[in-house]
Amino acid sequence: MDIRYSANQRDVKRYTTQELRDEFLIQNLYRPDEVVAVYSHVDRMVTLGCMPVNEVVPLDKGIDIWANFGTQYFLERRELGMFNIGGAGKVTVDGTVYPMGYKDCLYITRGARVVTFESDCGESPAKFYMVSAPAHCSYETRLIKLADAAKRPLGAMETSNKRTINQFIHPSVLKTCQLSMGMTVLEPGSVWNTMPAHTHERRMEIYTYFEIPEGNVVFHMMGEGQETRHIVMHNEDAVISPSWSIHAGAGTSNYTFIWAMGGENQAFDDMDNIAVTDLR
């Protein structure tokens, strides 16, 4: 498991491009029949990817649970949210099978002991993108389809940010301990996300960008509002955003991204907005 320790805003001002990427960028999450995991000490969030091809892959494959978490199994004191951004597949949670198609979401509550992943067809494997947060209580494991998500249309074509925010793992849809996740889809001709930029001191956030057309990239904006930096993101990359950092972006095409949040609250509108003209 890749361990990322917390970085503060004073030091980040002096980071080189490569240091920024080493600290915050997550790449290569989908390796055949493996579980790739990145543990961030920012709110102790874990980002994972699994692409089962020829095997039924357990959640803890290749992870030393006791060394990394001090528990007997991965979800003993954690909850987990995931999206399938690949071909059709299945997730089995303590014997219950959840078929997952493209853009389906699954929330797994604290206390689930045995979680496995498989693809319906190895030639078009599922890609399970996951984020896990610490949890002190248990609710209900639930499959959430795109039609079940709470939808918030935002932006306009005139400002190149017409998009729909789909809230999947969110208080308006289901109860969780602290994890929130959703998917934002930009319309053709729109490239900006999360404008006006903001921070939320009480929560961190993780983005993963996908549906970036071949030959295109997203410039992910981060840093303090008066000390902005950027990381160039490729398709299916993820990025860690500490609470002190803005998290916005502009692509060379439209794209889709999944956001995940954890921290003190689940209030979606708890944001400290920064006027576009005040950014530096």
CSV table of C-alpha atoms in Angstrom, one decimal:
chain,number,residue,atom,x,y,z
A,1,MET,CA,0.0,0.0,0.0
A,2,ASP,CA,1.3,3.4,-1.0
A,3,ILE,CA,1.3,5.8,2.1
A,4,ARG,CA,0.9,9.5,1.6
A,5,TYR,CA,1.6,11.7,4.6
A,6,SER,CA,0.0,15.1,5.2
A,7,ALA,CA,1.5,18.1,3.4
A,8,ASN,CA,0.9,21.7,4.6
A,9,GLN,CA,0.2,24.7,2.5
A,10,ARG,CA,3.4,26.5,3.5
A,11,ASP,CA,5.7,23.8,2.1
A,12,VAL,CA,3.6,23.1,-1.0
A,13,LYS,CA,4.3,26.7,-2.2
A,14,ARG,CA,7.9,25.5,-2.9
A,15,TYR,CA,7.2,22.2,-4.5
A,16,THR,CA,8.4,21.4,-8.0
A,17,THR,CA,6.0,19.9,-10.6
A,18,GLN,CA,7.2,16.4,-9.8
A,19,GLU,CA,6.9,16.9,-6.0
A,20,LEU,CA,3.3,18.0,-6.5
A,21,ARG,CA,2.6,14.9,-8.5
A,22,ASP,CA,4.3,12.6,-6.1
A,23,GLU,CA,2.4,14.0,-3.2
A,24,PHE,CA,-1.1,14.4,-4.5
A,25,LEU,CA,-1.5,12.5,-7.9
A,26,ILE,CA,-2.7,8.9,-7.9
A,27,GLN,CA,-2.1,6.9,-11.1
A,28,ASN,CA,-2.2,3.3,-12.4
A,29,LEU,CA,-5.1,2.2,-10.2
A,30,TYR,CA,-6.3,-0.6,-12.5
A,31,ARG,CA,-3.9,-3.5,-12.8
A,32,PRO,CA,-5.2,-6.9,-13.8
A,33,ASP,CA,-6.4,-9.0,-10.9
A,34,GLU,CA,-4.8,-6.7,-8.3
A,35,VAL,CA,-6.0,-4.2,-5.7
A,36,VAL,CA,-4.1,-1.0,-5.8
A,37,ALA,CA,-4.4,1.1,-2.6
A,38,VAL,CA,-3.2,4.6,-1.6
A,39,TYR,CA,-3.6,5.6,2.1
A,40,SER,CA,-3.7,9.3,2.7
A,41,HIS,CA,-3.1,10.6,6.2
A,42,VAL,CA,-5.4,13.5,5.3
A,43,ASP,CA,-8.5,12.4,7.2
A,44,ARG,CA,-7.2,8.8,6.8
A,45,MET,CA,-8.9,8.2,3.5
A,46,VAL,CA,-7.9,5.3,1.3
A,47,THR,CA,-8.3,5.3,-2.5
A,48,LEU,CA,-8.4,1.9,-4.2
A,49,GLY,CA,-8.7,0.5,-7.7
A,50,CYS,CA,-9.5,-3.1,-8.8
A,51,MET,CA,-9.7,-4.5,-12.3
A,52,PRO,CA,-10.5,-8.2,-12.1
A,53,VAL,CA,-9.7,-10.0,-15.4
A,54,ASN,CA,-9.2,-13.7,-14.8
A,55,GLU,CA,-9.8,-14.0,-11.0
A,56,VAL,CA,-12.3,-13.3,-8.3
A,57,VAL,CA,-10.3,-10.7,-6.4
A,58,PRO,CA,-10.7,-10.1,-2.6
A,59,LEU,CA,-10.7,-6.5,-1.3
A,60,ASP,CA,-7.7,-7.2,0.9
A,61,LYS,CA,-5.5,-8.8,-1.8
A,62,GLY,CA,-1.9,-7.6,-1.3
A,63,ILE,CA,-2.8,-5.4,1.7
A,64,ASP,CA,-1.4,-6.1,5.1
A,65,ILE,CA,-4.5,-5.3,7.1
A,66,TRP,CA,-2.9,-5.5,10.6
A,67,ALA,CA,0.2,-3.5,9.6
A,68,ASN,CA,-1.8,-0.7,7.8
A,69,PHE,CA,-5.0,-0.5,9.9
A,70,GLY,CA,-4.4,-2.5,13.1
A,71,THR,CA,-7.7,-4.4,12.6
A,72,GLN,CA,-8.7,-7.9,11.7
A,73,TYR,CA,-10.3,-7.1,8.3
A,74,PHE,CA,-10.5,-4.0,6.1
A,75,LEU,CA,-14.0,-2.8,6.9
A,76,GLU,CA,-13.9,-3.5,10.7
A,77,ARG,CA,-13.7,0.2,11.4
A,78,ARG,CA,-14.3,1.6,7.9
A,79,GLU,CA,-17.0,2.2,5.3
A,80,LEU,CA,-16.4,2.0,1.5
A,81,GLY,CA,-18.0,3.6,-1.6
A,82,MET,CA,-17.3,2.5,-5.2
A,83,PHE,CA,-18.2,3.1,-8.8
A,84,ASN,CA,-17.7,0.8,-11.7
A,85,ILE,CA,-16.1,2.8,-14.6
A,86,GLY,CA,-15.5,-0.3,-16.8
A,87,GLY,CA,-17.3,-3.3,-18.1
A,88,ALA,CA,-20.0,-5.2,-16.3
A,89,GLY,CA,-19.0,-7.0,-13.1
A,90,LYS,CA,-20.1,-8.2,-9.7
A,91,VAL,CA,-19.3,-7.3,-6.1
A,92,THR,CA,-20.0,-9.9,-3.4
A,93,VAL,CA,-20.4,-8.6,0.1
A,94,ASP,CA,-20.7,-11.4,2.8
A,95,GLY,CA,-22.4,-13.6,0.3
A,96,THR,CA,-24.7,-11.1,-1.3
A,97,VAL,CA,-24.0,-10.4,-5.0
A,98,TYR,CA,-24.4,-6.9,-6.4
A,99,PRO,CA,-24.3,-6.8,-10.2
A,100,MET,CA,-22.7,-3.5,-11.3
A,101,GLY,CA,-22.9,-1.9,-14.7
A,102,TYR,CA,-21.1,1.2,-16.0
A,103,LYS,CA,-21.5,4.1,-13.5
A,104,ASP,CA,-23.3,2.0,-10.9
A,105,CYS,CA,-22.4,2.9,-7.3
A,106,LEU,CA,-22.2,0.6,-4.3
A,107,TYR,CA,-22.0,1.7,-0.6
A,108,ILE,CA,-20.6,-0.9,1.8
A,109,THR,CA,-21.1,-0.2,5.4
A,110,ARG,CA,-18.7,-0.8,8.3
A,111,GLY,CA,-18.5,-4.4,9.5
A,112,ALA,CA,-18.6,-6.2,6.1
A,113,ARG,CA,-16.0,-9.0,6.4
A,114,VAL,CA,-15.6,-10.5,2.9
A,115,VAL,CA,-15.8,-8.4,-0.2
A,116,THR,CA,-14.8,-9.7,-3.6
A,117,PHE,CA,-14.7,-8.4,-7.2
A,118,GLU,CA,-15.2,-10.1,-10.6
A,119,SER,CA,-15.8,-9.2,-14.2
A,120,ASP,CA,-18.6,-10.6,-16.3
A,121,CYS,CA,-16.1,-10.8,-19.2
A,122,GLY,CA,-12.3,-10.6,-18.9
A,123,GLU,CA,-12.0,-9.0,-22.4
A,124,SER,CA,-14.0,-6.0,-21.1
A,125,PRO,CA,-13.2,-6.0,-17.4
A,126,ALA,CA,-14.9,-4.0,-14.7
A,127,LYS,CA,-12.9,-1.2,-13.1
A,128,PHE,CA,-13.9,-0.6,-9.6
A,129,TYR,CA,-12.9,2.8,-8.3
A,130,MET,CA,-13.2,3.0,-4.5
A,131,VAL,CA,-12.7,5.4,-1.6
A,132,SER,CA,-12.8,4.3,2.1
A,133,ALA,CA,-13.2,6.5,5.2
A,134,PRO,CA,-13.0,5.6,8.9
A,135,ALA,CA,-16.5,4.9,10.4
A,136,HIS,CA,-17.7,4.6,14.0
A,137,CYS,CA,-21.2,3.2,13.1
A,138,SER,CA,-22.9,0.9,10.6
A,139,TYR,CA,-25.8,1.5,8.3
A,140,GLU,CA,-26.9,-0.5,5.2
A,141,THR,CA,-25.0,-1.7,2.2
A,142,ARG,CA,-26.8,-0.5,-0.9
A,143,LEU,CA,-26.5,-0.5,-4.7
A,144,ILE,CA,-27.3,2.9,-6.2
A,145,LYS,CA,-28.1,3.4,-9.9
A,146,LEU,CA,-27.6,6.6,-11.7
A,147,ALA,CA,-31.4,7.0,-11.8
A,148,ASP,CA,-31.5,6.9,-8.0
A,149,ALA,CA,-28.9,9.7,-7.5
A,150,ALA,CA,-30.0,13.2,-6.5
A,151,LYS,CA,-29.3,15.5,-9.4
A,152,ARG,CA,-28.2,19.1,-9.3
A,153,PRO,CA,-27.8,20.8,-12.7
A,154,LEU,CA,-25.4,23.7,-12.5
A,155,GLY,CA,-23.5,26.2,-14.7
A,156,ALA,CA,-24.2,27.4,-18.2
A,157,MET,CA,-22.7,27.1,-21.7
A,158,GLU,CA,-21.8,30.8,-21.6
A,159,THR,CA,-19.3,30.1,-18.8
A,160,SER,CA,-18.2,26.7,-20.2
A,161,ASN,CA,-19.3,24.9,-17.1
A,162,LYS,CA,-22.7,23.4,-17.8
A,163,ARG,CA,-22.8,20.2,-15.8
A,164,THR,CA,-24.9,17.9,-13.7
A,165,ILE,CA,-23.8,16.9,-10.2
A,166,ASN,CA,-25.1,13.4,-9.3
A,167,GLN,CA,-25.1,12.8,-5.6
A,168,PHE,CA,-25.0,9.0,-4.9
A,169,ILE,CA,-23.6,8.5,-1.4
A,170,HIS,CA,-25.1,11.5,0.2
A,171,PRO,CA,-27.6,12.2,3.0
A,172,SER,CA,-30.3,13.0,0.5
A,173,VAL,CA,-30.0,9.4,-0.8
A,174,LEU,CA,-28.8,7.2,2.0
A,175,LYS,CA,-27.3,7.3,5.5
A,176,THR,CA,-23.5,6.9,6.0
A,177,CYS,CA,-21.1,7.6,8.8
A,178,GLN,CA,-19.0,10.3,7.1
A,179,LEU,CA,-18.3,9.3,3.5
A,180,SER,CA,-20.0,11.2,0.6
A,181,MET,CA,-19.5,10.5,-3.1
A,182,GLY,CA,-20.9,11.6,-6.4
A,183,MET,CA,-20.3,12.0,-10.1
A,184,THR,CA,-20.2,15.2,-12.0
A,185,VAL,CA,-20.8,15.1,-15.8
A,186,LEU,CA,-19.8,18.0,-18.0
A,187,GLU,CA,-21.8,18.6,-21.2
A,188,PRO,CA,-20.0,18.9,-24.6
A,189,GLY,CA,-18.6,22.3,-24.9
A,190,SER,CA,-18.1,22.7,-21.2
A,191,VAL,CA,-14.6,22.3,-19.6
A,192,TRP,CA,-14.6,24.0,-16.2
A,193,ASN,CA,-15.6,22.2,-13.0
A,194,THR,CA,-16.2,23.5,-9.5
A,195,MET,CA,-16.2,27.2,-10.3
A,196,PRO,CA,-16.3,29.4,-8.3
A,197,ALA,CA,-13.4,27.7,-6.6
A,198,HIS,CA,-13.7,26.9,-2.9
A,199,THR,CA,-12.2,25.2,0.0
A,200,HIS,CA,-13.9,23.5,2.9
A,201,GLU,CA,-11.8,23.6,6.0
A,202,ARG,CA,-13.9,20.8,7.6
A,203,ARG,CA,-13.5,18.2,4.9
A,204,MET,CA,-11.0,16.8,2.4
A,205,GLU,CA,-11.8,15.6,-1.1
A,206,ILE,CA,-10.5,13.2,-3.7
A,207,TYR,CA,-11.3,13.5,-7.4
A,208,THR,CA,-10.9,10.9,-10.1
A,209,TYR,CA,-11.3,12.0,-13.7
A,210,PHE,CA,-12.5,9.7,-16.5
A,211,GLU,CA,-14.2,9.8,-19.9
A,212,ILE,CA,-11.4,12.1,-20.9
A,213,PRO,CA,-11.2,11.6,-24.7
A,214,GLU,CA,-7.9,10.2,-26.1
A,215,GLY,CA,-5.4,13.0,-26.6
A,216,ASN,CA,-6.9,15.3,-24.1
A,217,VAL,CA,-6.1,16.2,-20.4
A,218,VAL,CA,-7.5,18.0,-17.5
A,219,PHE,CA,-5.6,20.8,-15.7
A,220,HIS,CA,-6.6,20.2,-12.0
A,221,MET,CA,-6.2,23.4,-10.0
A,222,MET,CA,-5.1,23.1,-6.4
A,223,GLY,CA,-3.3,25.1,-3.6
A,224,GLU,CA,-4.5,28.1,-1.6
A,225,GLY,CA,-6.6,30.6,-3.4
A,226,GLN,CA,-3.7,33.1,-3.4
A,227,GLU,CA,-1.1,30.5,-4.3
A,228,THR,CA,-2.6,28.2,-6.9
A,229,ARG,CA,-0.8,25.3,-8.6
A,230,HIS,CA,-1.9,22.8,-11.2
A,231,ILE,CA,-1.5,19.1,-11.9
A,232,VAL,CA,-2.1,17.7,-15.4
A,233,MET,CA,-4.5,14.7,-15.1
A,234,HIS,CA,-4.9,11.9,-17.6
A,235,ASN,CA,-7.8,9.6,-18.0
A,236,GLU,CA,-8.6,7.6,-14.8
A,237,ASP,CA,-6.1,9.5,-12.7
A,238,ALA,CA,-7.1,10.5,-9.2
A,239,VAL,CA,-5.9,13.4,-7.0
A,240,ILE,CA,-5.9,14.1,-3.3
A,241,SER,CA,-7.2,17.5,-2.1
A,242,PRO,CA,-6.5,18.6,1.5
A,243,SER,CA,-9.0,20.8,3.3
A,244,TRP,CA,-6.8,24.0,2.7
A,245,SER,CA,-6.7,23.5,-1.1
A,246,ILE,CA,-9.0,24.5,-3.8
A,247,HIS,CA,-10.1,21.7,-6.2
A,248,ALA,CA,-11.2,22.8,-9.6
A,249,GLY,CA,-10.2,22.1,-13.1
A,250,ALA,CA,-10.4,22.8,-16.8
A,251,GLY,CA,-10.0,20.2,-19.6
A,252,THR,CA,-9.1,20.4,-23.2
A,253,SER,CA,-12.4,18.6,-23.7
A,254,ASN,CA,-15.5,17.8,-21.6
A,255,TYR,CA,-15.1,14.9,-19.1
A,256,THR,CA,-16.6,13.2,-16.1
A,257,PHE,CA,-15.3,13.0,-12.5
A,258,ILE,CA,-16.1,11.3,-9.3
A,259,TRP,CA,-15.7,13.2,-6.0
A,260,ALA,CA,-15.4,11.7,-2.6
A,261,MET,CA,-15.4,13.6,0.7
A,262,GLY,CA,-14.8,12.8,4.3
A,263,GLY,CA,-14.4,14.9,7.5
A,264,GLU,CA,-16.4,16.8,10.1
A,265,ASN,CA,-19.7,17.0,8.3
A,266,GLN,CA,-21.7,15.9,5.1
A,267,ALA,CA,-23.1,19.3,4.3
A,268,PHE,CA,-22.6,19.6,0.5
A,269,ASP,CA,-22.9,23.4,0.6
A,270,ASP,CA,-20.4,23.9,3.4
A,271,MET,CA,-17.9,25.8,1.2
A,272,ASP,CA,-15.7,28.7,1.6
A,273,ASN,CA,-16.0,30.3,-1.8
A,274,ILE,CA,-13.3,32.3,-3.5
A,275,ALA,CA,-14.3,34.8,-6.3
A,276,VAL,CA,-12.7,33.9,-9.6
A,277,THR,CA,-11.1,37.3,-9.8
A,278,ASP,CA,-9.5,36.8,-6.4
A,279,LEU,CA,-7.6,33.7,-7.5
A,280,ARG,CA,-3.8,34.1,-7.9
